[in-house]
Tab-separated table of C-alpha atoms in Angstrom:
chain	number	residue	atom	x	y	z
A	11	MET	CA	-103.001	-5.535	-3.172
A	12	PRO	CA	-100.979	-4.442	-0.088
A	13	LYS	CA	-98.311	-1.771	-0.611
A	14	VAL	CA	-94.875	-2.536	0.810
A	15	ALA	CA	-92.068	-0.333	2.074
A	16	ILE	CA	-88.776	-2.187	1.679
A	17	TYR	CA	-86.078	-1.103	4.130
A	18	VAL	CA	-82.445	-2.096	3.582
A	19	ARG	CA	-79.426	-1.104	5.682
A	20	LEU	CA	-75.702	-1.819	5.726
A	21	SER	CA	-73.450	-0.342	8.399
A	22	LYS	CA	-69.768	0.392	7.971
A	23	GLU	CA	-68.967	-2.504	10.324
A	24	ASP	CA	-71.124	-4.854	8.215
A	25	ARG	CA	-69.303	-3.744	5.074
A	26	GLU	CA	-65.883	-4.443	6.630
A	27	LYS	CA	-67.025	-7.902	7.755
A	28	LEU	CA	-68.209	-8.958	4.303
A	29	ASN	CA	-66.311	-11.863	2.819
A	30	LYS	CA	-65.450	-11.381	-0.850
A	31	ASN	CA	-67.332	-14.582	-1.580
A	32	ASP	CA	-70.335	-13.740	0.606
A	33	ASN	CA	-72.539	-10.901	-0.603
A	34	SER	CA	-75.618	-12.039	1.314
A	35	GLU	CA	-75.598	-8.913	3.487
A	36	SER	CA	-74.903	-6.453	0.674
A	37	ILE	CA	-77.490	-3.826	-0.205
A	38	ILE	CA	-77.939	-5.264	-3.697
A	39	ASN	CA	-78.648	-8.758	-2.396
A	40	GLN	CA	-80.956	-7.509	0.351
A	41	LYS	CA	-83.007	-5.704	-2.318
A	42	ARG	CA	-83.020	-8.739	-4.611
A	43	MET	CA	-84.201	-11.052	-1.832
A	44	LEU	CA	-86.968	-8.716	-0.653
A	45	LEU	CA	-88.215	-7.841	-4.139
A	46	SER	CA	-88.397	-11.544	-4.958
A	47	HIS	CA	-90.522	-12.133	-1.847
A	48	CYS	CA	-92.883	-9.286	-2.816
A	49	GLU	CA	-93.337	-10.789	-6.245
A	50	LYS	CA	-94.011	-14.199	-4.719
A	51	GLU	CA	-96.629	-12.803	-2.301
A	52	GLY	CA	-98.162	-10.508	-4.909
A	53	TRP	CA	-97.323	-7.348	-2.951
A	54	SER	CA	-96.877	-3.952	-4.597
A	55	VAL	CA	-93.619	-2.110	-3.759
A	56	TYR	CA	-94.311	1.478	-2.671
A	57	HIS	CA	-90.688	2.539	-2.118
A	58	ILE	CA	-87.240	1.170	-1.209
A	59	TYR	CA	-85.672	3.037	1.726
A	60	ASN	CA	-81.903	2.624	1.748
A	61	ASP	CA	-79.490	3.596	4.576
A	62	GLU	CA	-75.833	2.808	3.873
A	63	ASP	CA	-73.047	3.195	6.459
A	64	PHE	CA	-75.522	3.658	9.332
A	65	SER	CA	-75.594	1.593	12.509
A	66	GLY	CA	-78.828	-0.093	13.590
A	67	SER	CA	-78.723	2.004	16.782
A	68	ASP	CA	-78.361	5.321	14.951
A	69	ARG	CA	-81.494	7.391	15.451
A	70	GLU	CA	-80.461	9.913	12.797
A	71	ARG	CA	-80.772	7.520	9.847
A	72	PRO	CA	-82.321	9.727	7.114
A	73	GLU	CA	-84.151	7.041	5.114
A	74	PHE	CA	-85.361	5.307	8.267
A	75	ASN	CA	-86.873	8.527	9.594
A	76	LYS	CA	-88.433	9.245	6.194
A	77	MET	CA	-89.989	5.755	6.243
A	78	ILE	CA	-91.406	6.315	9.758
A	79	LYS	CA	-92.960	9.605	8.611
A	80	ASP	CA	-94.545	7.853	5.605
A	81	ALA	CA	-95.768	5.016	7.833
A	82	LYS	CA	-97.505	7.478	10.138
A	83	GLU	CA	-99.301	8.878	7.061
A	84	HIS	CA	-100.144	5.248	6.040
A	85	LYS	CA	-98.605	5.508	2.572
A	86	PHE	CA	-98.015	1.730	2.671
A	87	ASP	CA	-99.303	-1.310	4.543
A	88	ILE	CA	-96.193	-3.398	5.249
A	89	VAL	CA	-92.573	-2.726	6.248
A	90	LEU	CA	-90.364	-5.498	4.879
A	91	CYS	CA	-86.730	-6.097	6.001
A	92	LYS	CA	-84.329	-8.976	5.706
A	93	THR	CA	-84.283	-9.294	9.513
A	94	GLN	CA	-85.617	-7.351	12.479
A	95	SER	CA	-82.023	-6.201	13.268
A	96	ARG	CA	-81.864	-4.512	9.822
A	97	PHE	CA	-84.810	-2.378	10.989
A	98	ALA	CA	-83.233	-1.558	14.374
A	99	ARG	CA	-80.868	-3.014	16.958
A	100	ASP	CA	-82.283	-0.686	19.582
A	101	MET	CA	-84.805	-2.521	21.792
A	102	GLU	CA	-86.574	0.756	22.581
A	103	TYR	CA	-87.178	1.406	18.860
A	104	VAL	CA	-88.432	-2.128	18.260
A	105	GLU	CA	-90.957	-1.763	21.071
A	106	LYS	CA	-91.909	1.770	20.063
A	107	TYR	CA	-92.568	1.105	16.405
A	108	ILE	CA	-93.014	-2.619	15.659
A	109	ASN	CA	-94.958	-3.500	18.810
A	110	THR	CA	-96.757	-0.216	19.579
A	111	LEU	CA	-97.111	2.435	16.849
A	112	PHE	CA	-97.215	0.198	13.759
A	113	PRO	CA	-100.339	-1.650	15.004
A	114	ILE	CA	-101.955	1.711	15.800
A	115	TRP	CA	-101.097	3.014	12.321
A	116	GLY	CA	-102.261	-0.233	10.692
A	117	ILE	CA	-98.731	-1.183	9.549
A	118	ARG	CA	-97.510	-4.776	9.527
A	119	PHE	CA	-93.788	-5.535	10.045
A	120	VAL	CA	-92.130	-8.545	8.380
A	121	GLY	CA	-88.545	-9.755	8.896
A	122	LEU	CA	-88.008	-12.319	6.167
A	123	VAL	CA	-85.072	-14.434	7.361
A	124	ASP	CA	-85.804	-14.492	11.116
A	125	ASN	CA	-89.589	-14.986	10.632
A	126	ALA	CA	-90.429	-11.784	12.517
A	127	ASP	CA	-94.049	-10.937	11.731
A	128	SER	CA	-96.119	-8.514	13.789
A	129	GLU	CA	-99.323	-10.230	12.574
A	130	ASN	CA	-98.181	-13.422	14.257
A	131	LYS	CA	-98.952	-12.829	17.935
A	132	ALA	CA	-97.287	-16.106	18.867
A	133	ASN	CA	-93.784	-14.919	17.988
A	134	LYS	CA	-93.946	-11.564	19.794
A	135	LYS	CA	-91.927	-12.851	22.751
A	136	SER	CA	-89.274	-14.342	20.477
A	137	ARG	CA	-89.071	-11.016	18.618
A	138	GLN	CA	-88.603	-9.184	21.915
A	139	ILE	CA	-85.914	-11.630	22.999
A	140	ASN	CA	-84.132	-11.194	19.661
A	141	SER	CA	-84.343	-7.440	20.161
A	142	MET	CA	-82.712	-7.730	23.601
A	143	VAL	CA	-79.942	-9.948	22.224
A	144	ASP	CA	-79.320	-7.468	19.386
A	145	GLN	CA	-79.016	-4.638	21.896
A	146	TRP	CA	-76.661	-6.607	24.160
A	147	MET	CA	-74.473	-7.413	21.166
A	148	LEU	CA	-74.470	-3.745	20.200
A	149	GLU	CA	-73.456	-2.686	23.724
A	150	ASP	CA	-70.654	-5.270	23.809
A	151	LEU	CA	-69.462	-4.229	20.370
A	152	SER	CA	-69.454	-0.573	21.401
A	153	GLU	CA	-67.417	-1.276	24.557
A	154	ASN	CA	-64.949	-3.488	22.658
A	155	ILE	CA	-64.414	-0.808	20.016
A	156	LYS	CA	-63.898	1.839	22.716
A	157	ALA	CA	-61.344	-0.325	24.539
A	158	THR	CA	-59.454	-1.108	21.328
A	159	LEU	CA	-59.294	2.545	20.282
A	160	LYS	CA	-58.192	3.650	23.765
A	161	THR	CA	-55.360	1.104	23.744
A	162	LYS	CA	-54.211	2.333	20.345
A	163	ARG	CA	-54.402	5.993	21.421
A	164	ARG	CA	-52.295	5.295	24.512
A	165	GLN	CA	-49.707	3.630	22.270
A	166	GLY	CA	-49.515	6.831	20.228
A	167	LEU	CA	-51.207	5.285	17.187
A	168	TRP	CA	-53.302	7.691	15.125
A	169	VAL	CA	-56.907	6.441	15.084
A	170	GLY	CA	-58.612	9.531	13.667
A	171	ALA	CA	-60.649	9.180	10.490
A	172	PHE	CA	-58.666	12.021	8.898
A	173	ALA	CA	-55.032	13.098	9.127
A	174	PRO	CA	-54.505	16.605	10.561
A	175	PHE	CA	-53.685	19.377	8.069
A	176	GLY	CA	-49.972	19.171	7.231
A	177	TYR	CA	-49.893	15.374	7.471
A	178	VAL	CA	-51.217	12.331	5.635
A	179	LYS	CA	-51.616	8.785	6.834
A	180	ASP	CA	-48.607	6.606	6.124
A	181	PRO	CA	-49.545	4.384	3.133
A	182	ASN	CA	-47.749	1.508	4.861
A	183	ASN	CA	-49.324	2.110	8.282
A	184	LYS	CA	-52.657	3.917	8.584
A	185	ASN	CA	-52.003	4.575	12.307
A	186	HIS	CA	-48.863	6.613	11.601
A	187	LEU	CA	-48.638	10.186	10.309
A	188	VAL	CA	-46.127	11.399	7.718
A	189	ILE	CA	-45.552	14.983	6.622
A	190	ASP	CA	-47.381	16.345	3.580
A	191	GLU	CA	-44.667	18.842	2.643
A	192	GLU	CA	-46.860	21.158	0.575
A	193	ALA	CA	-49.389	21.568	3.383
A	194	ALA	CA	-46.604	21.683	5.990
A	195	GLN	CA	-45.202	24.808	4.302
A	196	ILE	CA	-48.550	26.523	4.949
A	197	VAL	CA	-48.435	25.494	8.614
A	198	ARG	CA	-44.889	26.890	8.970
A	199	HIS	CA	-45.996	30.104	7.243
A	200	ILE	CA	-48.809	30.525	9.808
A	201	PHE	CA	-46.448	30.123	12.771
A	202	ASP	CA	-43.927	32.494	11.161
A	203	LEU	CA	-46.549	35.212	10.554
A	204	TYR	CA	-47.855	34.939	14.101
A	205	LEU	CA	-44.366	35.362	15.582
A	206	LYS	CA	-43.832	38.390	13.351
A	207	GLY	CA	-46.698	40.050	15.172
A	208	TYR	CA	-49.827	39.270	13.169
A	209	GLY	CA	-52.912	38.853	15.334
A	210	ILE	CA	-55.286	35.941	14.732
A	211	ASN	CA	-57.764	38.090	12.770
A	212	SER	CA	-55.163	39.828	10.632
A	213	LEU	CA	-53.389	36.507	10.035
A	214	ALA	CA	-56.592	34.945	8.698
A	215	ARG	CA	-57.127	37.978	6.435
A	216	LYS	CA	-53.568	37.782	5.130
A	217	LEU	CA	-53.893	34.084	4.295
A	218	ASN	CA	-57.115	34.814	2.404
A	219	ASP	CA	-55.502	37.802	0.618
A	220	GLU	CA	-52.581	35.584	-0.414
A	221	GLN	CA	-55.138	33.041	-1.724
A	222	ILE	CA	-53.556	30.270	0.305
A	223	PRO	CA	-55.938	27.284	0.433
A	224	ASN	CA	-57.423	26.517	3.820
A	225	PRO	CA	-57.351	22.898	5.132
A	226	SER	CA	-60.637	21.695	3.616
A	227	THR	CA	-59.986	23.397	0.254
A	228	TYR	CA	-56.473	21.974	0.120
A	229	LYS	CA	-57.598	18.449	1.004
A	230	LYS	CA	-60.419	18.594	-1.528
A	231	SER	CA	-57.964	19.644	-4.259
A	232	LYS	CA	-55.752	16.657	-3.392
A	233	GLY	CA	-58.616	14.179	-3.210
A	234	GLN	CA	-58.077	13.706	0.533
A	235	SER	CA	-60.850	13.083	3.055
A	236	PHE	CA	-61.790	15.899	5.407
A	237	HIS	CA	-64.306	16.633	8.148
A	238	GLY	CA	-67.327	18.852	7.618
A	239	GLU	CA	-68.272	21.022	4.681
A	240	CYS	CA	-65.724	22.576	2.352
A	241	SER	CA	-65.333	26.293	3.075
A	242	ASP	CA	-62.858	28.204	0.901
A	243	ILE	CA	-61.806	30.822	3.479
A	244	TRP	CA	-59.530	30.891	6.504
A	245	SER	CA	-61.342	31.631	9.762
A	246	THR	CA	-59.870	32.800	13.053
A	247	TYR	CA	-60.933	29.430	14.512
A	248	SER	CA	-58.931	27.401	11.970
A	249	VAL	CA	-55.851	29.609	12.443
A	250	HIS	CA	-56.047	29.415	16.240
A	251	ARG	CA	-56.592	25.651	16.124
A	252	ILE	CA	-53.403	25.155	14.105
A	253	LEU	CA	-51.308	27.424	16.353
A	254	LYS	CA	-52.187	25.468	19.507
A	255	ASN	CA	-52.137	21.918	18.082
A	256	GLU	CA	-49.366	19.754	19.578
A	257	VAL	CA	-49.508	17.431	16.575
A	258	TYR	CA	-47.120	19.860	14.847
A	259	ILE	CA	-44.338	19.143	17.392
A	260	GLY	CA	-44.661	15.395	16.868
A	261	ASN	CA	-47.211	14.548	19.594
A	262	THR	CA	-50.530	12.774	19.184
A	263	VAL	CA	-53.362	14.323	21.193
A	264	GLN	CA	-56.491	12.177	21.012
A	265	GLY	CA	-59.486	11.157	23.080
A	266	LYS	CA	-60.645	14.736	23.681
A	267	THR	CA	-64.299	13.732	23.426
A	268	GLU	CA	-66.429	10.694	24.158
A	269	SER	CA	-69.846	9.530	23.012
A	270	ILE	CA	-72.725	10.248	25.348
A	271	SER	CA	-74.156	6.819	24.525
A	272	TYR	CA	-73.701	4.108	21.925
A	273	LYS	CA	-77.216	5.057	20.794
A	274	SER	CA	-76.183	8.628	19.981
A	275	THR	CA	-73.596	10.272	17.716
A	276	LYS	CA	-73.421	13.276	20.069
A	277	LYS	CA	-70.179	13.719	21.994
A	278	LYS	CA	-69.059	15.578	25.093
A	279	LEU	CA	-65.679	17.168	25.797
A	280	LYS	CA	-63.510	15.370	28.369
A	281	ASN	CA	-61.242	17.031	30.921
A	282	LYS	CA	-57.730	17.598	29.574
A	283	GLU	CA	-56.331	15.240	32.233
A	284	GLU	CA	-58.259	12.428	30.514
A	285	TRP	CA	-56.888	13.099	27.015
A	286	ASP	CA	-54.507	10.575	25.476
A	287	ILE	CA	-51.291	12.514	24.810
A	288	VAL	CA	-48.208	10.660	23.554
A	289	LYS	CA	-45.019	12.535	22.703
A	290	GLY	CA	-42.673	11.935	19.782
A	291	THR	CA	-44.896	9.673	17.689
A	292	HIS	CA	-44.128	11.258	14.305
A	293	GLU	CA	-41.882	13.800	12.593
A	294	PRO	CA	-42.570	17.382	13.759
A	295	ILE	CA	-43.336	20.264	11.407
A	296	ILE	CA	-42.646	22.967	14.024
A	297	ASP	CA	-39.671	22.947	16.420
A	298	LEU	CA	-40.415	22.934	20.151
A	299	ASP	CA	-38.944	26.387	20.887
A	300	THR	CA	-41.110	28.034	18.219
A	301	PHE	CA	-44.222	26.212	19.413
A	302	ASN	CA	-43.616	27.185	23.050
A	303	LEU	CA	-43.045	30.818	22.068
A	304	VAL	CA	-46.357	30.848	20.195
A	305	LYS	CA	-48.085	29.089	23.107
A	306	GLU	CA	-46.762	31.676	25.558
A	307	THR	CA	-47.943	34.551	23.358
A	308	LEU	CA	-51.386	32.995	22.903
A	309	SER	CA	-51.755	32.512	26.659
A	310	LYS	CA	-51.108	36.208	27.251
A	311	ASN	CA	-53.906	37.161	24.863
A	312	ILE	CA	-51.815	39.932	23.266
A	313	ARG	CA	-53.949	42.306	21.231
A	314	SER	CA	-52.950	43.595	17.820
A	315	THR	CA	-52.925	47.282	16.892
A	316	LYS	CA	-55.184	48.919	14.292
A	317	THR	CA	-52.705	47.795	11.640
A	318	GLY	CA	-53.437	44.169	12.574
A	319	MET	CA	-49.917	43.704	13.954
A	320	ALA	CA	-49.105	43.247	17.636
A	321	SER	CA	-46.760	45.840	19.135
A	322	ILE	CA	-43.179	44.542	19.121
A	323	PHE	CA	-43.009	45.184	22.887
A	324	ALA	CA	-46.471	43.820	23.720
A	325	ASN	CA	-46.489	42.323	27.233
A	326	LYS	CA	-42.749	42.944	27.630
A	327	LEU	CA	-42.664	46.337	29.412
A	328	ARG	CA	-42.914	47.010	33.148
A	329	CYS	CA	-42.810	50.172	35.220
A	330	LEU	CA	-39.620	50.195	37.312
A	331	ARG	CA	-41.381	52.148	40.056
A	332	CYS	CA	-44.431	49.937	40.709
A	333	GLY	CA	-43.833	46.817	38.602
A	334	SER	CA	-47.081	47.105	36.651
A	335	SER	CA	-47.358	46.602	32.905
A	336	MET	CA	-47.058	49.527	30.511
A	337	ARG	CA	-49.735	50.423	28.005
A	338	SER	CA	-49.260	51.580	24.433
A	339	GLN	CA	-50.685	55.009	23.615
A	340	LYS	CA	-50.838	56.757	20.212
A	341	THR	CA	-50.498	60.557	20.036
A	342	ASN	CA	-50.025	63.091	17.260
A	343	THR	CA	-46.258	62.947	17.756
A	344	GLY	CA	-45.953	59.180	17.745
A	345	ARG	CA	-46.467	56.100	19.945
A	346	TYR	CA	-45.613	56.124	23.652
A	347	TYR	CA	-45.577	53.579	26.462
A	348	THR	CA	-46.888	54.670	29.869
A	349	CYS	CA	-47.360	53.055	33.285
A	350	HIS	CA	-50.804	51.460	33.452
A	351	VAL	CA	-51.264	52.094	37.194
A	352	HIS	CA	-50.360	55.775	36.784
A	353	TYR	CA	-52.845	55.997	33.900
A	354	VAL	CA	-55.796	54.635	35.908
A	355	ALA	CA	-54.755	55.807	39.434
A	356	PRO	CA	-52.108	58.596	39.332
A	357	SER	CA	-51.878	58.742	43.126
A	358	LYS	CA	-50.714	55.116	43.297
A	359	CYS	CA	-47.599	55.579	41.132
A	360	GLU	CA	-45.613	58.583	39.974
A	361	GLY	CA	-45.433	56.814	36.624
A	362	THR	CA	-43.013	56.796	33.727
A	363	TYR	CA	-43.244	56.959	29.970
A	364	ILE	CA	-41.036	56.480	26.929
A	365	SER	CA	-41.513	56.938	23.207
A	366	SER	CA	-41.563	53.866	21.007
A	367	SER	CA	-38.816	55.254	18.759
A	368	VAL	CA	-36.454	55.929	21.692
A	369	LEU	CA	-37.107	52.503	23.203
A	370	GLU	CA	-36.577	50.690	19.895
A	371	LYS	CA	-33.311	52.531	19.254
A	372	THR	CA	-32.044	51.853	22.794
A	373	VAL	CA	-32.955	48.162	22.744
A	374	LEU	CA	-31.400	47.685	19.311
A	375	ASN	CA	-28.163	49.290	20.557
A	376	GLU	CA	-28.155	47.028	23.626
A	377	ILE	CA	-28.659	43.958	21.455
A	378	GLN	CA	-25.757	45.005	19.239
A	379	LYS	CA	-23.576	45.619	22.319
A	380	LEU	CA	-24.467	42.181	23.601
A	381	TYR	CA	-23.332	40.571	20.373
A	382	ASN	CA	-20.203	42.684	20.094
A	383	SER	CA	-18.879	40.826	23.131
A	384	TYR	CA	-19.145	37.660	21.032
A	385	ILE	CA	-17.942	39.176	17.753
A	386	ASP	CA	-15.002	36.825	17.583
A	387	ASP	CA	-16.194	33.332	16.712
A	388	ALA	CA	-13.184	31.885	18.505
A	389	GLU	CA	-14.250	33.733	21.641
A	390	ILE	CA	-17.719	32.210	21.327
A	391	GLU	CA	-16.169	28.783	21.300
A	392	ASN	CA	-14.021	29.624	24.350
A	393	GLN	CA	-16.934	31.001	26.329
A	394	LEU	CA	-19.757	28.669	25.390
A	395	ASN	CA	-18.618	25.489	23.738
A	396	PHE	CA	-17.538	22.995	26.346
A	397	THR	CA	-18.738	19.986	24.388
A	398	ASP	CA	-15.492	18.044	24.710
A	399	ASN	CA	-15.287	18.663	28.443
A	400	SER	CA	-18.950	17.630	28.814
A	401	ARG	CA	-18.321	14.458	26.839
A	402	ILE	CA	-15.376	13.525	29.097
A	403	GLN	CA	-17.444	14.148	32.233
A	404	ILE	CA	-20.355	12.079	30.929
A	405	GLU	CA	-18.030	9.196	29.981
A	406	ARG	CA	-16.513	9.234	33.481
A	407	ILE	CA	-19.915	9.286	35.182
A	408	SER	CA	-21.238	6.570	32.851
A	409	LYS	CA	-18.436	4.257	33.968
A	410	GLN	CA	-19.369	4.905	37.590
A	411	ILE	CA	-23.016	4.158	36.800
A	412	GLU	CA	-22.042	0.902	35.105
A	413	SER	CA	-19.995	-0.123	38.158
A	414	ILE	CA	-22.837	0.705	40.568
A	415	ASN	CA	-25.355	-1.234	38.461
A	416	LYS	CA	-23.094	-4.280	38.713
A	417	GLU	CA	-22.942	-3.866	42.504
A	418	ILE	CA	-26.740	-3.613	42.684
A	419	ALA	CA	-27.034	-6.805	40.627
A	420	LYS	CA	-24.679	-8.563	43.074
A	421	VAL	CA	-26.728	-7.417	46.068
A	422	GLN	CA	-29.957	-8.618	44.441
A	423	SER	CA	-28.326	-11.952	43.643
A	424	ARG	CA	-27.161	-12.252	47.232
A	425	PHE	CA	-30.721	-11.630	48.460
A	426	LYS	CA	-32.004	-14.480	46.275
A	427	SER	CA	-29.340	-16.803	47.701
A	428	LEU	CA	-30.281	-15.812	51.263
A	429	TYR	CA	-33.927	-16.501	50.510
A	430	TYR	CA	-33.180	-19.981	49.161
A	431	ASP	CA	-30.910	-20.665	52.187
A	432	LYS	CA	-33.805	-19.725	54.477
A	433	VAL	CA	-36.215	-21.973	52.573
A	434	ASP	CA	-33.728	-24.874	52.650
A	435	GLY	CA	-33.088	-24.387	56.379
A	436	VAL	CA	-29.437	-23.372	55.961
A	437	ILE	CA	-30.110	-20.172	57.942
A	438	THR	CA	-32.795	-19.296	60.475
A	439	GLN	CA	-35.557	-16.700	59.990
A	440	ASP	CA	-33.767	-14.338	62.421
A	441	GLU	CA	-30.476	-14.676	60.545
A	442	PHE	CA	-32.310	-14.080	57.262
A	443	SER	CA	-33.954	-10.931	58.636
A	444	VAL	CA	-30.614	-9.439	59.749
A	445	LEU	CA	-28.837	-10.270	56.466
A	446	ASN	CA	-31.863	-9.112	54.450
A	447	GLU	CA	-31.820	-5.706	56.168
A	448	ASP	CA	-28.116	-5.435	55.373
A	449	CYS	CA	-28.845	-6.166	51.673
A	450	LYS	CA	-31.651	-3.584	51.591
A	451	SER	CA	-29.461	-0.938	53.219
A	452	LYS	CA	-26.662	-1.612	50.753
A	453	GLU	CA	-29.038	-1.512	47.754
A	454	ASN	CA	-30.651	1.752	48.921
A	455	SER	CA	-27.241	3.363	49.329
A	456	LEU	CA	-26.179	2.263	45.840
A	457	GLN	CA	-29.499	3.420	44.351
A	458	LYS	CA	-29.033	6.855	45.955
A	459	GLN	CA	-25.564	7.143	44.378
A	460	LEU	CA	-27.027	6.042	41.057
A	461	ASN	CA	-29.738	8.721	41.184
A	462	GLU	CA	-27.191	11.422	42.029
A	463	LEU	CA	-24.999	10.424	39.065
A	464	ASN	CA	-27.960	10.396	36.684
A	465	ASP	CA	-28.962	13.851	37.955
A	466	GLU	CA	-25.422	15.075	37.308
A	467	ILE	CA	-25.565	13.854	33.697
A	468	GLU	CA	-28.892	15.667	33.298
A	469	ARG	CA	-27.348	18.906	34.638
A	470	ILE	CA	-24.414	18.609	32.227
A	471	ASN	CA	-26.775	18.027	29.300
A	472	GLN	CA	-28.886	21.023	30.331
A	473	ARG	CA	-25.823	23.284	30.558
A	474	GLN	CA	-24.685	22.110	27.139
A	475	ALA	CA	-28.166	22.646	25.683
A	476	HIS	CA	-28.234	26.156	27.166
A	477	ALA	CA	-24.828	26.939	25.655
A	478	ASP	CA	-25.926	25.603	22.280
A	479	ASN	CA	-29.103	27.677	22.499
A	480	VAL	CA	-27.193	30.903	23.189
A	481	LYS	CA	-24.823	30.145	20.305
A	482	ASP	CA	-27.792	29.636	17.977
A	483	ILE	CA	-29.346	32.924	19.074
A	484	ILE	CA	-26.064	34.788	18.564
A	485	SER	CA	-25.673	33.324	15.100
A	486	GLU	CA	-29.270	34.180	14.139
A	487	PHE	CA	-29.294	37.812	15.315
A	488	LYS	CA	-25.642	38.859	15.008
A	489	ASN	CA	-26.233	41.284	12.118
A	490	ILE	CA	-29.656	42.615	13.090
A	491	LYS	CA	-30.427	46.093	11.670
A	492	LYS	CA	-34.127	46.561	12.499
A	493	LEU	CA	-36.008	45.483	15.582
A	494	ASP	CA	-39.106	43.303	15.146
A	495	ARG	CA	-41.438	41.357	17.418
A	496	TYR	CA	-39.837	37.986	16.712
A	497	THR	CA	-36.442	39.295	17.855
A	498	VAL	CA	-37.907	40.809	21.028
A	499	GLN	CA	-39.886	37.645	21.834
A	500	THR	CA	-36.840	35.437	21.317
A	501	LEU	CA	-34.219	37.484	23.152
A	502	ILE	CA	-36.012	39.415	25.875
A	503	ASP	CA	-37.931	38.213	28.925
A	504	TYR	CA	-39.051	41.711	29.974
A	505	ILE	CA	-37.857	45.340	30.104
A	506	GLU	CA	-38.176	47.683	33.078
A	507	ILE	CA	-38.614	51.389	32.322
A	508	GLY	CA	-37.911	54.116	34.902
A	509	GLY	CA	-36.513	57.605	35.409
A	510	ASN	CA	-37.506	60.580	33.309
A	511	ARG	CA	-36.666	62.193	29.978
A	512	THR	CA	-33.273	63.514	31.198
A	513	ASN	CA	-32.366	60.419	33.198
A	514	ARG	CA	-33.912	57.464	31.438
A	515	ILE	CA	-33.487	54.003	33.030
A	516	ILE	CA	-33.959	50.952	30.791
A	517	GLN	CA	-33.166	47.573	32.322
A	518	ILE	CA	-33.333	44.623	29.894
A	519	HIS	CA	-33.820	41.106	31.274
A	520	TRP	CA	-32.652	38.602	28.679
A	521	ASN	CA	-34.059	35.160	28.041
A	522	PHE	CA	-30.641	33.540	28.649
């Protein structure tokens, strides 16, 4: 009595195509059909190999590969499938196994529904043709899926299998992200700690010490899907990935990788210029200013001290004499900042140095002096708030823009009339050319005026945004008592240090 290996497979695409009233492709019905045929033929079933949610082109199917191994060891005599395409949609695999290795190993292949039988030499060509058709269909399907996903990505629709940490898929629209407030608080906490001076390593340690769940642990606790295995610790990679992810400012960034081939699950990284980035597709968790500040700090690769915290002046100090950066140096009497060039090549720069305590005290005093000039809220309004004036200017310019747009519409209408007059013979080609040039010249002049007015509105909005930004900064740091890295990062572009102990020069360049 021949021993039979039954192989059944159902891909994710097959499952989605199933009609509620048609279970013919289901795993259960495939098994039932094939077992019934074995009973009818008097064959003994050795084992049922079952691959669910695997494509027929996937070469990593676990049960399929186990069956091939068993076939090589001749643990059975026949491989039985519903159709040849259930075995494989890859023409190379059909040729390799059904038409080459199986005969060598003494294994017969039978596809029940499509009458594929390796013992029947007469239908070999038809089996090969079917294999080619299956592969063509698979290629077409792959390209169609790629095109559909690319279109969705370019529209800013989320097509990822899982929502990024801090978000969930909108229950009313699976292609839209909504904030998961509990997870979003963790994301905000990470950005806040980083701006306070925690390095990536120390930040990961702090999150673990605080027993804050990492993304996979959190999602598992909420019954959400996640990628990969569930690790219960924060790694530097996961922290860094969150800090640089634009999804947290409301942008979708997708299409970073692409499949090497429809036959393989392996992917390769694409150039950033090829990524699909769409701005403002969902509600942000992190404001743009905070994100940009973190991005700037990350790009400078600022190192943390032995305490795990970055120096509050890291990457902010320059030697007034040579313009080079200043390095932090710990001594028995405290921390000092010295010229880097002088440290490595004393002959190149006379150098300068300053103690951390003196610099902190001086900068704090300068910050307080800066805010003392704005101590009166009414004075702040007088100096910075020109909202009403801006509104009046924008209204005036908008009226001019409206008038110019009407003139442009008239010119375009006139051109159409001239064209019809030329077609109808009312005017000659030469007359049309002269009048057409006049219309073009007039339209170009109006368009130039329009561009200048739009630029002026943009400048007004930028000035207003700058004023609002300075007001916000003043309000946030008005009563500062102790200097920290966040304050320095927010307020100061860089500081130049010069002079000597008796004649210290400290020049602060503000961010506004």
